[in-house]
CSV table of C-alpha atoms in Angstrom, one decimal:
chain,number,residue,atom,x,y,z
A,93,MET,CA,104.8,131.8,97.3
A,94,LYS,CA,106.6,128.6,98.1
A,95,LYS,CA,108.5,128.7,94.7
A,96,ILE,CA,109.4,132.3,95.5
A,97,PHE,CA,110.7,131.3,99.0
A,98,LYS,CA,112.6,128.4,97.5
A,99,ILE,CA,114.4,130.5,95.0
A,100,LEU,CA,115.2,133.2,97.6
A,101,ALA,CA,116.5,130.5,100.0
A,102,LEU,CA,118.7,129.1,97.2
A,103,GLY,CA,120.1,132.3,96.4
A,104,ALA,CA,120.9,133.2,100.0
A,105,GLY,CA,122.4,129.8,100.4
A,106,LEU,CA,124.8,130.7,97.5
A,107,CYS,CA,125.8,133.9,99.2
A,108,LEU,CA,125.6,133.2,103.1
A,109,ALA,CA,128.0,130.7,104.5
A,110,ALA,CA,125.5,130.4,107.5
A,111,THR,CA,122.9,128.8,105.6
A,112,ALA,CA,122.8,125.1,105.8
A,113,ASN,CA,123.6,122.8,102.9
A,114,ALA,CA,121.0,120.8,101.1
A,115,ALA,CA,120.9,117.3,102.1
A,116,ASN,CA,119.8,113.7,100.9
A,117,ILE,CA,117.5,112.1,103.5
A,118,ASP,CA,116.5,108.6,103.5
A,119,LEU,CA,113.0,107.1,104.9
A,120,ASN,CA,113.1,103.1,104.5
A,121,LEU,CA,110.1,101.2,105.0
A,122,TYR,CA,110.3,97.4,104.8
A,123,GLY,CA,108.3,94.4,105.2
A,124,ALA,CA,104.8,93.2,104.1
A,125,SER,CA,104.5,92.3,100.4
A,126,ALA,CA,100.8,93.0,100.4
A,127,GLN,CA,101.5,96.7,101.3
A,128,PHE,CA,104.2,97.2,98.5
A,129,THR,CA,101.8,98.8,95.8
A,130,PHE,CA,100.2,100.9,98.6
A,131,TRP,CA,103.3,102.5,99.9
A,132,SER,CA,104.9,102.9,96.5
A,133,SER,CA,101.9,104.6,95.2
A,134,LEU,CA,101.2,106.8,98.1
A,135,GLY,CA,104.9,107.9,98.4
A,136,LYS,CA,104.6,110.5,95.6
A,137,SER,CA,101.5,112.5,97.0
A,138,PHE,CA,102.9,112.2,100.6
A,139,LEU,CA,106.2,113.9,99.6
A,140,VAL,CA,104.6,116.6,97.7
A,141,ALA,CA,101.8,117.3,100.0
A,142,THR,CA,103.8,117.3,103.3
A,143,TYR,CA,107.3,118.7,102.1
A,144,GLY,CA,106.3,120.7,99.0
A,145,CYS,CA,108.6,118.8,96.8
A,146,ASP,CA,108.7,120.5,93.4
A,147,ASN,CA,108.4,117.0,91.8
A,148,ALA,CA,108.4,113.4,92.9
A,149,THR,CA,109.0,110.4,90.8
A,150,THR,CA,108.4,106.7,91.6
A,151,THR,CA,110.2,103.8,90.1
A,152,SER,CA,110.5,100.0,91.1
A,153,HIS,CA,112.8,97.0,90.4
A,154,VAL,CA,112.5,93.3,90.8
A,155,ASP,CA,115.9,91.9,92.3
A,156,ASN,CA,116.5,88.9,90.2
A,157,THR,CA,118.8,87.5,92.8
A,158,THR,CA,116.6,87.6,95.8
A,159,GLY,CA,113.2,88.0,94.0
A,160,LYS,CA,112.4,91.0,96.2
A,161,VAL,CA,110.6,94.0,94.7
A,162,HIS,CA,112.3,97.4,95.5
A,163,GLY,CA,110.2,100.5,95.3
A,164,LEU,CA,111.7,104.1,95.4
A,165,THR,CA,109.9,107.3,95.4
A,166,ILE,CA,112.4,110.3,95.0
A,167,GLY,CA,111.2,113.9,96.1
A,168,ARG,CA,113.2,116.9,94.8
A,169,SER,CA,113.6,120.4,96.2
A,170,CYS,CA,111.8,119.5,99.4
A,171,ASP,CA,111.5,121.8,102.4
A,172,ILE,CA,111.9,119.8,105.7
A,173,THR,CA,113.8,122.3,107.9
A,174,GLY,CA,112.5,125.4,106.1
A,175,THR,CA,115.9,126.4,104.9
A,176,ASN,CA,117.2,123.4,102.9
A,177,LEU,CA,116.2,122.3,99.5
A,178,ASP,CA,116.5,118.6,100.3
A,179,THR,CA,116.2,115.4,98.2
A,180,ILE,CA,114.1,112.7,99.9
A,181,TYR,CA,114.6,109.0,99.0
A,182,PHE,CA,111.5,107.2,100.3
A,183,ARG,CA,112.2,103.3,99.8
A,184,TYR,CA,109.7,100.4,100.2
A,185,SER,CA,111.0,96.9,99.8
A,186,SER,CA,108.9,93.7,100.4
A,187,LYS,CA,109.5,90.2,101.6
A,188,ALA,CA,107.0,89.1,104.0
A,189,SER,CA,105.4,90.8,107.1
A,190,TYR,CA,107.4,89.0,109.8
A,191,ASP,CA,110.7,90.5,108.5
A,192,GLY,CA,109.4,94.0,109.0
A,193,PRO,CA,109.4,93.6,113.0
A,194,PHE,CA,112.5,91.5,112.7
A,195,ALA,CA,114.4,94.2,110.9
A,196,VAL,CA,113.6,97.1,113.5
A,197,LEU,CA,114.1,94.7,116.3
A,198,ALA,CA,117.6,93.9,114.9
A,199,SER,CA,116.7,90.3,115.5
A,200,SER,CA,119.1,87.4,115.1
A,201,ASN,CA,116.2,85.0,114.6
A,202,SER,CA,117.2,82.3,112.0
A,203,GLN,CA,114.2,83.2,110.0
A,204,ALA,CA,115.3,86.8,109.6
A,205,ASP,CA,116.8,87.9,106.3
A,206,LEU,CA,120.3,88.7,107.4
A,207,THR,CA,121.9,89.1,104.1
A,208,CYS,CA,123.4,92.3,104.9
A,209,GLY,CA,125.3,91.0,108.0
A,210,SER,CA,124.6,89.9,111.6
A,211,SER,CA,127.6,90.4,113.6
A,212,THR,CA,126.1,93.8,115.1
A,213,SER,CA,122.7,95.2,115.7
A,214,ASP,CA,123.1,97.8,113.1
A,215,LEU,CA,123.9,95.2,110.5
A,216,ARG,CA,120.7,93.2,111.6
A,217,ARG,CA,118.6,96.1,111.1
A,218,GLN,CA,119.8,96.5,107.3
A,219,ARG,CA,117.8,95.1,104.3
A,220,ARG,CA,118.6,95.3,100.7
A,221,MET,CA,116.6,98.2,99.2
A,222,ALA,CA,116.5,100.3,96.1
A,223,ASP,CA,119.9,102.0,95.2
A,224,GLU,CA,119.2,105.5,94.2
A,225,THR,CA,122.5,105.7,92.4
A,226,SER,CA,121.6,103.2,89.9
A,227,ILE,CA,118.7,105.1,88.1
A,228,ASP,CA,119.3,105.4,84.3
A,229,ASN,CA,118.1,108.2,82.2
A,230,THR,CA,114.6,106.7,81.7
A,231,GLY,CA,114.1,106.7,85.6
A,232,LYS,CA,114.5,103.1,86.2
A,233,ILE,CA,116.6,101.3,88.7
A,234,THR,CA,119.2,99.4,86.8
A,235,ASN,CA,121.1,98.0,89.7
A,236,THR,CA,119.9,95.3,92.1
A,237,SER,CA,119.9,96.9,95.5
A,238,LYS,CA,122.2,98.1,98.4
A,239,CYS,CA,122.0,97.5,102.3
A,240,VAL,CA,120.4,100.2,104.2
A,241,PRO,CA,119.0,100.5,107.7
A,242,VAL,CA,115.2,100.0,108.0
A,243,HIS,CA,113.5,102.8,109.8
A,244,ILE,CA,109.9,101.5,109.7
A,245,GLY,CA,109.0,97.7,109.7
A,246,ALA,CA,105.6,97.1,108.1
A,247,SER,CA,103.5,94.1,108.9
A,248,ASP,CA,99.9,93.1,108.1
A,249,VAL,CA,99.3,91.9,111.6
A,250,ALA,CA,100.9,92.2,115.0
A,251,GLY,CA,104.0,90.2,115.4
A,252,GLU,CA,102.3,88.2,118.1
A,253,SER,CA,99.9,86.9,115.5
A,254,PHE,CA,102.5,84.8,113.7
A,255,VAL,CA,101.9,81.3,115.0
A,256,GLN,CA,101.8,79.4,111.8
A,257,SER,CA,104.2,77.0,110.2
A,258,SER,CA,104.9,75.8,106.6
A,259,SER,CA,107.2,73.6,104.7
A,260,GLY,CA,107.7,73.5,100.8
A,261,GLN,CA,109.3,75.3,97.9
A,262,LEU,CA,109.9,79.1,97.9
A,263,LYS,CA,108.0,79.5,94.7
A,264,GLY,CA,105.5,77.0,94.8
A,265,PRO,CA,105.2,74.9,91.5
A,266,LEU,CA,108.1,76.9,90.2
A,267,GLY,CA,110.6,75.6,92.9
A,268,GLY,CA,113.1,78.1,94.2
A,269,GLY,CA,114.4,75.9,96.9
A,270,ALA,CA,112.8,74.1,100.0
A,271,THR,CA,112.2,76.1,103.2
A,272,THR,CA,110.5,75.4,106.5
A,273,ARG,CA,109.1,78.4,108.6
A,274,SER,CA,107.5,78.1,112.1
A,275,PHE,CA,106.6,80.8,114.4
A,276,SER,CA,105.3,81.0,117.9
A,277,SER,CA,104.8,84.7,117.9
A,278,ILE,CA,107.1,87.8,117.7
A,279,ASN,CA,107.6,89.8,120.8
A,280,THR,CA,107.1,93.5,119.7
A,281,SER,CA,106.5,95.0,123.1
A,282,THR,CA,109.7,97.0,123.0
A,283,LEU,CA,108.5,98.6,119.7
A,284,THR,CA,106.4,101.7,119.0
A,285,ALA,CA,103.4,100.8,116.7
A,286,ARG,CA,101.0,102.8,114.5
A,287,GLN,CA,98.0,101.5,112.5
A,288,PRO,CA,96.9,104.2,110.0
A,289,VAL,CA,95.3,102.2,107.2
A,290,VAL,CA,93.4,98.7,106.8
A,291,VAL,CA,94.9,96.1,104.4
A,292,PRO,CA,92.1,94.5,102.2
A,293,PHE,CA,92.5,90.8,101.2
A,294,GLY,CA,90.6,88.6,98.8
A,295,PHE,CA,90.6,85.3,96.9
A,296,PHE,CA,91.8,84.6,93.4
A,297,ALA,CA,91.5,81.6,91.0
A,298,ASP,CA,92.4,80.2,87.7
A,299,ASN,CA,89.5,81.0,85.1
A,300,ARG,CA,89.2,77.3,84.1
A,301,THR,CA,87.3,76.5,87.3
A,302,LYS,CA,83.5,76.8,86.4
A,303,VAL,CA,80.2,76.8,88.1
A,304,TYR,CA,76.6,76.2,86.9
A,305,LYS,CA,74.3,78.9,88.4
A,306,CYS,CA,70.5,79.7,87.8
A,307,VAL,CA,70.1,82.9,85.8
A,308,GLY,CA,66.8,84.7,86.3
A,309,GLY,CA,63.6,83.4,87.9
A,310,THR,CA,62.8,82.9,91.6
A,311,HIS,CA,65.9,80.7,92.2
A,312,ASP,CA,68.2,83.2,90.6
A,313,GLY,CA,71.9,82.5,91.7
A,314,ASN,CA,71.2,78.9,92.9
A,315,LEU,CA,73.7,76.2,91.9
A,316,CYS,CA,72.4,73.8,89.5
A,317,THR,CA,73.3,71.3,86.7
A,318,THR,CA,71.9,70.9,83.2
A,319,ALA,CA,70.4,67.5,84.3
A,320,THR,CA,68.6,69.1,87.3
A,321,ALA,CA,68.0,72.5,86.1
A,322,ALA,CA,64.1,72.3,86.2
A,323,VAL,CA,64.2,71.6,89.9
A,324,ASP,CA,67.2,73.8,90.9
A,325,CYS,CA,66.1,76.8,88.8
A,326,GLY,CA,62.4,76.4,89.3
A,327,GLY,CA,61.6,76.1,85.7
A,328,SER,CA,61.8,79.9,85.2
A,329,GLY,CA,65.6,80.4,85.2
A,330,THR,CA,68.4,79.1,83.0
A,331,CYS,CA,71.2,77.0,84.3
A,332,THR,CA,74.2,78.8,82.9
A,333,GLN,CA,77.9,77.8,83.3
A,334,LYS,CA,80.1,80.7,84.4
A,335,VAL,CA,83.8,81.2,85.4
A,336,ILE,CA,84.0,80.9,89.2
A,337,ASP,CA,83.5,84.3,90.8
A,338,ASP,CA,82.7,83.7,94.4
A,339,ILE,CA,83.8,81.5,97.3
A,340,SER,CA,82.1,81.1,100.7
A,341,ARG,CA,83.8,80.9,104.0
A,342,GLU,CA,82.9,77.2,104.4
A,343,MET,CA,84.5,76.5,101.0
A,344,ALA,CA,87.7,78.4,101.9
A,345,VAL,CA,88.0,76.7,105.2
A,346,GLN,CA,87.6,73.2,103.6
A,347,ILE,CA,90.3,74.2,100.8
A,348,PHE,CA,93.0,75.7,102.9
A,349,SER,CA,92.7,73.0,105.6
A,350,GLY,CA,93.4,70.6,102.9
A,351,GLN,CA,90.1,68.7,103.1
A,352,ALA,CA,89.0,69.5,99.6
A,353,TYR,CA,90.5,67.3,96.9
A,354,PHE,CA,88.4,67.9,94.0
A,355,TRP,CA,86.1,71.0,92.9
A,356,SER,CA,83.3,68.6,92.4
A,357,ASP,CA,83.4,67.7,96.2
A,358,PHE,CA,81.4,71.1,96.3
A,359,GLY,CA,78.7,69.6,94.0
A,360,ARG,CA,78.6,68.6,90.4
A,361,SER,CA,77.8,72.5,89.7
A,362,TYR,CA,81.5,72.9,90.0
A,363,SER,CA,84.1,71.6,87.4
A,364,VAL,CA,87.5,72.3,85.9
A,365,GLU,CA,87.5,72.8,82.2
A,366,GLY,CA,88.8,69.7,80.4
A,367,LYS,CA,88.8,67.7,83.6
A,368,THR,CA,86.7,64.7,84.8
A,369,ALA,CA,84.6,65.1,88.0
A,370,GLN,CA,86.4,63.5,91.0
A,371,VAL,CA,89.1,62.0,88.9
A,372,ASN,CA,91.3,65.0,87.9
A,373,ASP,CA,89.3,68.1,88.6
A,374,TYR,CA,91.7,68.8,91.5
A,375,VAL,CA,91.7,71.7,93.6
A,376,VAL,CA,95.1,73.3,93.6
A,377,ALA,CA,95.5,75.3,96.9
A,378,CYS,CA,98.2,78.0,96.6
A,379,PHE,CA,99.4,79.3,100.0
A,380,ARG,CA,101.7,82.0,101.3
A,381,HIS,CA,104.4,80.7,103.6
A,382,ALA,CA,104.3,81.2,107.5
A,383,GLY,CA,105.3,84.6,108.3
A,384,SER,CA,103.2,86.2,105.7
A,385,GLY,CA,100.7,88.7,107.1
A,386,THR,CA,98.2,87.6,104.3
A,387,ALA,CA,98.4,83.9,105.6
A,388,ALA,CA,98.1,85.1,109.2
A,389,THR,CA,95.0,87.2,108.5
A,390,LEU,CA,93.5,84.0,106.6
A,391,ASP,CA,94.2,82.0,109.7
A,392,TRP,CA,92.5,84.4,112.1
A,393,ALA,CA,89.8,86.0,110.0
A,394,VAL,CA,88.6,83.1,107.9
A,395,MET,CA,89.8,79.9,109.4
A,396,ASN,CA,89.7,81.1,113.0
A,397,ASN,CA,92.8,79.4,113.9
A,398,GLY,CA,91.1,75.9,114.1
A,399,LYS,CA,88.6,76.9,116.9
A,400,TRP,CA,85.3,76.7,114.9
A,401,GLY,CA,86.9,76.4,111.5
A,402,ALA,CA,90.0,74.3,110.8
A,403,PHE,CA,93.8,74.7,111.0
A,404,LEU,CA,95.7,75.8,107.9
A,405,ALA,CA,97.4,72.9,105.9
A,406,SER,CA,101.2,73.4,106.7
A,407,ALA,CA,103.0,70.8,104.3
A,408,GLU,CA,103.5,71.0,100.6
A,409,SER,CA,101.8,68.2,98.6
A,410,ALA,CA,102.0,67.3,94.8
A,411,SER,CA,99.1,64.8,95.2
A,412,ALA,CA,95.6,65.4,96.7
A,413,PRO,CA,95.2,67.6,98.5
A,414,ILE,CA,97.6,69.6,96.2
A,415,VAL,CA,99.2,72.3,98.2
A,416,TYR,CA,102.0,74.8,97.2
A,417,PHE,CA,103.5,77.6,99.3
A,418,ASN,CA,104.8,81.0,98.1
A,419,ASP,CA,107.1,83.3,99.6
A,420,GLY,CA,105.7,86.6,98.3
A,421,SER,CA,102.6,88.0,96.8
A,422,SER,CA,104.0,87.9,93.1
A,423,ASP,CA,105.0,84.3,93.9
A,424,MET,CA,101.3,83.5,94.8
A,425,MET,CA,100.0,85.1,91.6
A,426,ASN,CA,102.5,83.1,89.6
A,427,CYS,CA,101.1,79.8,91.3
A,428,LEU,CA,97.6,80.7,90.1
A,429,GLN,CA,98.6,81.6,86.5
A,430,ASN,CA,97.9,78.9,83.9
A,431,ARG,CA,97.2,76.3,86.6
A,432,PRO,CA,93.8,74.8,86.1
A,433,GLY,CA,91.7,74.5,89.3
A,434,ALA,CA,94.1,76.9,91.3
A,435,ILE,CA,92.8,79.0,94.0
A,436,GLY,CA,94.7,81.4,96.4
A,437,TYR,CA,94.6,84.7,98.3
A,438,ALA,CA,96.4,87.9,98.4
A,439,ASP,CA,96.0,91.7,98.9
A,440,ALA,CA,92.6,92.6,97.1
A,441,ASP,CA,94.2,95.3,94.9
A,442,GLN,CA,96.3,92.8,93.1
A,443,SER,CA,96.1,93.3,89.3
A,444,VAL,CA,94.8,90.2,87.5
A,445,SER,CA,95.9,89.1,84.1
A,446,GLY,CA,96.1,86.0,82.0
A,447,THR,CA,93.9,83.2,83.5
A,448,VAL,CA,93.5,84.6,86.9
A,449,VAL,CA,90.3,86.2,88.2
A,450,ALA,CA,89.5,87.9,91.4
A,451,LEU,CA,86.6,86.3,93.6
A,452,LYS,CA,84.0,87.7,95.6
A,453,TYR,CA,83.9,86.3,99.4
A,454,ASN,CA,80.6,85.3,100.8
A,455,GLY,CA,79.0,87.0,97.7
A,456,VAL,CA,80.8,90.6,98.3
A,457,PRO,CA,83.9,92.0,96.8
A,458,GLY,CA,86.7,93.1,98.8
A,459,ARG,CA,86.4,96.9,98.6
A,460,ARG,CA,87.0,100.0,100.7
A,461,ASN,CA,83.4,100.7,101.3
A,462,THR,CA,82.4,97.0,101.9
A,463,ILE,CA,85.2,96.7,104.4
A,464,ARG,CA,84.4,99.8,106.6
A,465,ASN,CA,80.6,99.2,106.5
A,466,GLY,CA,80.7,95.9,108.0
A,467,ASN,CA,79.9,93.8,104.7
A,468,TYR,CA,83.5,92.1,104.4
A,469,ASP,CA,85.7,90.8,107.1
A,470,PHE,CA,88.9,89.6,105.3
A,471,PHE,CA,91.0,92.4,106.3
A,472,SER,CA,93.5,93.5,108.8
A,473,ASN,CA,94.7,96.6,110.6
A,474,GLN,CA,98.3,96.9,109.4
A,475,TRP,CA,101.2,97.7,111.8
A,476,LEU,CA,104.0,100.2,111.2
A,477,TYR,CA,106.8,99.6,113.8
A,478,ILE,CA,109.5,101.6,114.9
A,479,ASP,CA,112.5,101.2,117.5
A,480,ALA,CA,111.9,104.7,118.7
A,481,PRO,CA,115.2,104.9,121.1
A,482,TRP,CA,117.3,103.9,118.1
A,483,LEU,CA,115.4,105.8,115.2
A,484,PRO,CA,117.1,109.2,114.2
A,485,ALA,CA,115.0,112.1,115.1
A,486,GLN,CA,114.6,113.1,111.6
A,487,GLN,CA,113.3,109.8,110.5
A,488,GLU,CA,110.9,109.7,113.4
A,489,THR,CA,109.5,113.1,112.7
A,490,MET,CA,109.0,111.8,109.1
A,491,PHE,CA,107.4,108.7,110.4
A,492,ASN,CA,104.8,110.7,112.3
A,493,ALA,CA,104.2,112.7,109.4
A,494,LEU,CA,103.6,109.7,107.1
A,495,VAL,CA,101.0,108.1,109.8
A,496,ALA,CA,99.2,111.5,109.8
A,497,TYR,CA,99.1,111.7,106.1
A,498,ALA,CA,97.9,107.9,105.6
A,499,SER,CA,95.3,108.3,108.4
A,500,ASN,CA,93.5,111.0,106.4
A,501,PRO,CA,90.8,109.5,104.2
A,502,ALA,CA,90.9,112.4,101.9
A,503,ASN,CA,94.5,111.5,101.0
A,504,LEU,CA,93.6,108.0,99.9
A,505,SER,CA,91.9,109.3,96.8
A,506,THR,CA,91.6,107.9,93.3
A,507,THR,CA,92.7,111.4,92.0
A,508,GLY,CA,96.0,111.2,93.9
A,509,SER,CA,99.0,109.0,93.5
A,510,LEU,CA,97.1,106.1,95.0
A,511,GLY,CA,94.9,105.9,92.0
A,512,SER,CA,92.8,102.9,91.6
A,513,LYS,CA,94.1,101.3,94.6
A,514,ALA,CA,92.1,103.8,96.6
A,515,ILE,CA,88.8,101.7,96.0
A,516,TYR,CA,90.5,99.0,98.1
A,517,TRP,CA,92.5,100.6,100.8
A,518,ALA,CA,90.7,102.2,103.9
A,519,THR,CA,91.9,104.4,106.8
A,520,ARG,CA,91.4,103.1,110.3
A,521,ASN,CA,89.7,106.4,110.9
A,522,GLU,CA,86.8,105.6,108.5
A,523,MET,CA,85.9,102.2,109.7
A,524,VAL,CA,82.4,101.9,111.1
A,525,TRP,CA,83.0,98.3,112.1
A,526,ASN,CA,86.5,97.0,113.1
A,527,LYS,CA,88.5,94.5,115.0
A,528,ALA,CA,90.0,95.1,118.3
A,529,ASN,CA,92.9,92.9,117.3
A,530,ASP,CA,93.8,90.4,114.7
A,531,LYS,CA,91.9,87.6,116.5
A,532,ALA,CA,88.7,89.4,117.1
A,533,TYR,CA,85.6,89.5,115.0
A,534,PRO,CA,84.6,93.0,113.8
A,535,ALA,CA,82.4,95.0,116.1
A,536,TYR,CA,80.8,98.5,115.8
A,537,VAL,CA,83.3,101.3,116.5
A,538,GLY,CA,81.8,104.3,114.8
A,539,ALA,CA,84.0,106.2,112.2
A,540,THR,CA,85.9,109.2,113.6
A,541,SER,CA,86.2,110.4,109.9
A,542,PRO,CA,82.8,109.1,108.3
A,543,GLN,CA,82.7,108.4,104.6
A,544,ILE,CA,80.0,107.9,102.0
A,545,PRO,CA,78.7,105.2,101.5
């Protein structure tokens, strides 16, 4: 019926001058790098389900000049007003969480990415995003980007949670130019915010970090060494060396505060392939720069901002403790790749390849069901910010529709465009245990849309 309606509407549009012309409509979402794959993946099903687009395609492009990743979902023959056959350009580009609220605030802060201009508030709202005019016949973006206004600023945490600092290269061990970032919170009180989804984070490491554990017997899972296996494994288990697959909160606190120099500092069960214990089995700690929502979540959810844990290391160091800072999630994963002893953190749905492995945290994988059911606490409730008085009415309507769509657990399905990412991302509505804010420990809230398990 919808298809018939569209054909009739098109025919009427050709014959009747009173019928409005079709339009190209933008919805530009910008900010957190951890959310890039989520919004880029969800965009297709959102446009089709909400606006009945006949087809939707998604493409992405890495800007070699800036290093930003630009995503673009195009919906064609979409019904927005009920009379037009519109084309929707849903863009998502990432830098780091802090620049999402800066963009919609039209902030002139020196940390803001003002490459599109700073002389007026309209220019300060703009960021470089996908250029829909540069798509080749294979559907790929061939040009770099263009300046467009940011309608929605995405952040993994509230602007007020940015209180971290960092100093080091933009791309860690790969260089990229030195930068220093320091935040004492971002005031977002003038903005409207929504929190439809929960961002899952996790730890990752190079696979040449190894650990001996007991396999089988009454001491299954205990740390061991070949020299002490009889005691450690109780005589009935086998002391077996494996690639590291787990990290505890205490280990994370020691590593990311810069107190752990060597993997063997955690006992001789740990080692780095080809390295000598406490001589060169270095822990190589890969960090995100301050302003990253991932780093802010690590600070509040794991380190507890130095209260009972410890403060995050803030300066790059090429000697023990070895510390590298990275501008985006992809830079973080590059820091881990082919770097013996390396460990870092990112959104839990990162695809791993090469030498990188995903770790459990406190023995639990970071998955949608473990997060919502109170088994895993390295997560945040993400923030979508708009400046309501400035935002055009059509984009505000689309923003509300996007929030409603992302809030429904049924739309975060492995059978939809989100695909395998759906086993990581939860809606806030399905959370049985959740945080009142970024700084709070999870408490029972009771899911408004319960899921199984």
